[in-house]
XYZ file of C-alpha atoms in Angstrom:
232
model
C -69.607 24.732 -122.656
C -71.685 25.391 -119.543
C -75.362 24.472 -119.610
C -78.258 25.344 -117.315
C -80.870 22.654 -116.724
C -84.352 23.650 -115.613
C -86.628 20.813 -114.462
C -90.114 22.120 -115.295
C -92.260 19.012 -115.666
C -93.983 19.269 -112.286
C -97.669 19.918 -111.693
C -97.236 22.394 -108.839
C -99.764 20.559 -106.659
C -98.920 22.484 -103.482
C -99.963 25.732 -105.131
C -103.210 24.327 -106.469
C -105.098 25.553 -109.519
C -105.423 24.177 -113.019
C -102.192 25.688 -114.402
C -98.782 24.355 -113.253
C -97.070 27.150 -111.355
C -94.170 27.502 -113.809
C -96.658 28.577 -116.501
C -98.562 31.137 -114.406
C -98.124 34.589 -115.924
C -96.736 37.470 -113.888
C -95.829 40.825 -115.409
C -96.692 39.662 -118.930
C -94.747 36.395 -119.029
C -94.843 32.897 -117.508
C -92.723 32.457 -114.392
C -90.551 29.994 -116.328
C -89.743 32.660 -118.933
C -88.648 35.088 -116.208
C -86.396 32.358 -114.806
C -84.859 31.660 -118.222
C -84.211 35.378 -118.735
C -82.212 35.601 -115.515
C -80.140 32.584 -116.507
C -79.606 34.008 -119.993
C -78.120 37.139 -118.463
C -75.336 35.072 -116.889
C -72.249 35.159 -119.139
C -71.059 31.764 -117.860
C -74.100 29.956 -119.298
C -74.076 29.066 -122.996
C -77.324 27.107 -123.403
C -80.491 26.404 -121.415
C -82.081 22.939 -121.401
C -85.684 22.813 -120.153
C -87.335 19.528 -119.136
C -91.114 19.666 -119.616
C -94.033 17.285 -119.294
C -94.786 15.614 -122.620
C -98.123 17.403 -122.965
C -96.457 20.809 -122.449
C -93.482 20.493 -124.798
C -94.914 21.727 -128.093
C -97.089 24.433 -126.550
C -94.346 25.962 -124.414
C -91.818 25.864 -127.232
C -94.247 27.958 -129.298
C -94.867 30.333 -126.408
C -91.149 30.742 -125.724
C -90.520 31.827 -129.311
C -92.623 34.939 -128.691
C -90.280 36.248 -126.016
C -87.174 36.546 -128.246
C -84.844 34.740 -125.870
C -81.227 35.335 -126.784
C -79.398 32.115 -125.971
C -79.979 28.664 -127.449
C -82.751 26.604 -125.860
C -83.101 22.843 -125.906
C -86.328 21.179 -124.788
C -86.520 17.641 -123.461
C -89.271 15.428 -122.128
C -89.275 15.402 -118.337
C -90.128 12.584 -115.968
C -92.686 12.000 -113.244
C -90.074 12.882 -110.614
C -87.591 15.752 -110.585
C -84.591 13.435 -110.616
C -85.915 11.727 -113.757
C -86.216 15.081 -115.526
C -82.608 15.884 -114.646
C -81.436 12.503 -115.922
C -83.304 12.993 -119.205
C -81.753 16.436 -119.595
C -78.252 15.106 -118.930
C -78.738 12.508 -121.654
C -80.155 15.104 -124.062
C -77.084 17.351 -123.815
C -74.430 14.617 -123.925
C -73.627 15.449 -127.555
C -72.549 18.960 -126.469
C -69.812 17.642 -124.135
C -70.693 20.057 -121.315
C -68.151 21.173 -118.763
C -70.438 22.483 -116.021
C -74.188 21.943 -115.628
C -76.124 24.320 -113.390
C -79.498 22.985 -112.242
C -82.051 25.647 -111.318
C -85.661 25.502 -110.155
C -88.195 26.633 -112.751
C -89.972 28.770 -110.153
C -87.012 30.714 -108.733
C -87.262 33.732 -111.065
C -85.448 36.184 -108.785
C -82.046 34.522 -108.911
C -79.402 36.993 -110.033
C -76.928 36.410 -112.870
C -74.149 37.251 -110.409
C -75.117 34.395 -108.086
C -75.311 31.972 -111.013
C -71.856 33.062 -112.152
C -70.394 32.584 -108.684
C -71.839 29.075 -108.336
C -70.569 28.057 -111.774
C -67.087 29.394 -111.011
C -66.971 27.504 -107.707
C -68.038 24.302 -109.448
C -65.303 24.810 -112.034
C -62.784 25.136 -109.217
C -63.872 22.298 -106.905
C -66.315 20.142 -108.903
C -69.596 20.987 -107.174
C -71.249 24.020 -105.579
C -74.703 25.091 -104.444
C -76.447 28.223 -103.238
C -77.682 27.932 -99.645
C -79.108 30.371 -97.125
C -77.984 30.269 -93.474
C -80.791 29.401 -91.062
C -81.957 32.320 -88.937
C -84.524 30.494 -86.800
C -83.770 28.067 -83.996
C -84.159 24.596 -85.532
C -85.868 21.802 -83.621
C -85.795 18.097 -84.406
C -89.333 16.776 -83.910
C -90.754 13.266 -83.793
C -94.448 12.339 -83.340
C -95.279 15.890 -82.338
C -92.608 16.227 -79.640
C -89.174 17.867 -79.640
C -86.257 15.445 -79.688
C -83.546 18.083 -79.653
C -82.236 21.421 -80.865
C -79.849 21.514 -83.804
C -76.836 23.786 -83.968
C -78.189 26.694 -85.998
C -74.809 27.906 -87.230
C -74.379 24.582 -89.057
C -77.812 24.600 -90.726
C -78.320 25.993 -94.241
C -81.413 26.002 -96.439
C -80.471 24.645 -99.862
C -81.487 26.729 -102.867
C -80.621 26.665 -106.545
C -78.685 26.965 -108.765
C -76.609 23.921 -107.980
C -73.677 23.433 -110.330
C -71.557 20.364 -111.013
C -69.014 19.038 -113.422
C -71.103 17.220 -116.019
C -69.401 13.847 -115.643
C -69.713 14.053 -111.858
C -73.471 14.624 -111.931
C -73.930 11.851 -114.493
C -71.953 9.469 -112.277
C -73.952 10.486 -109.201
C -77.232 9.818 -111.014
C -76.049 6.439 -112.281
C -74.834 5.415 -108.836
C -78.184 6.309 -107.228
C -80.072 4.261 -109.811
C -77.829 1.229 -109.300
C -78.310 1.539 -105.549
C -82.084 1.633 -105.955
C -82.517 5.048 -104.314
C -86.223 6.004 -104.664
C -86.496 8.928 -107.136
C -89.075 10.708 -104.985
C -86.588 10.888 -102.102
C -84.110 12.961 -104.138
C -85.221 16.527 -103.550
C -82.071 18.141 -104.910
C -79.008 17.187 -106.919
C -76.537 17.856 -104.134
C -77.970 14.802 -102.348
C -76.803 12.621 -105.227
C -73.292 14.011 -105.182
C -73.110 13.831 -101.375
C -73.601 10.061 -101.674
C -70.289 9.866 -103.540
C -68.443 11.642 -100.737
C -67.470 14.523 -103.032
C -66.953 17.933 -101.358
C -69.597 20.495 -102.320
C -68.894 24.203 -101.920
C -71.558 26.556 -100.566
C -72.250 30.006 -101.994
C -74.317 32.043 -99.553
C -77.817 32.791 -100.812
C -80.583 35.063 -99.614
C -84.313 35.178 -98.972
C -84.652 37.168 -102.199
C -84.003 33.981 -104.191
C -87.639 33.020 -103.672
C -89.023 29.652 -104.751
C -92.706 30.034 -105.624
C -94.340 27.048 -103.951
C -97.482 28.277 -102.171
C -100.163 30.889 -102.843
C -98.427 33.117 -100.311
C -95.194 32.818 -102.317
C -97.078 33.725 -105.496
C -98.571 36.827 -103.882
C -95.111 37.845 -102.652
C -93.629 37.284 -106.115
C -96.262 39.522 -107.699
C -95.444 42.229 -105.155
C -91.720 41.871 -105.874
C -92.408 42.344 -109.587
C -94.525 45.402 -108.884
C -91.667 46.849 -106.819
C -89.289 46.333 -109.715
C -87.146 43.670 -108.083
C -87.002 41.853 -111.427
C -87.169 43.421 -114.859
């Protein structure tokens, strides 16, 4: 069984407003619902596990029932940091003996089922795989407001999601980070955990279309993309 994990317990502070960004409605549904729909359309995914803040669990579960989602959903209480939500989700699905877990941002609703499938297949083959977009700008290393150097652009990729891993591998990576005392707020994606183990991670090339809605500008762009029919 392959399971998608969506960490959705965040407050979306960078966007501002009283509603966490994953619950903002666009085109008649919360952004999180649009994200779940795209994951559901991937034949490699059998179940979706959503980690939510405690105060959002019951309300969102009721809201989700109105959208007639096709695949099984499992809701779990998230943590104050993203990595804690992932750990809680991993524990909540242990009884299902997952093969591959694919972690995807709650506010990346334009991911395609084809990309999810490709990442899952690569993880099945090598153990771990992520979507990443090649850098197109010249990248500078800066310290205290001054340039220290220029990085080799052809080696720089912008990490996206989904990121897929063999279940036991991601569990081991999480446990190792906890034992080592790695601060949870420093773990901005799951690949960082697996990198610490020295495990090779395959890269599936992503695109700018796999937008993560973080700022008000991103939200405006997402609304325009919906209006243009880039997601149904």
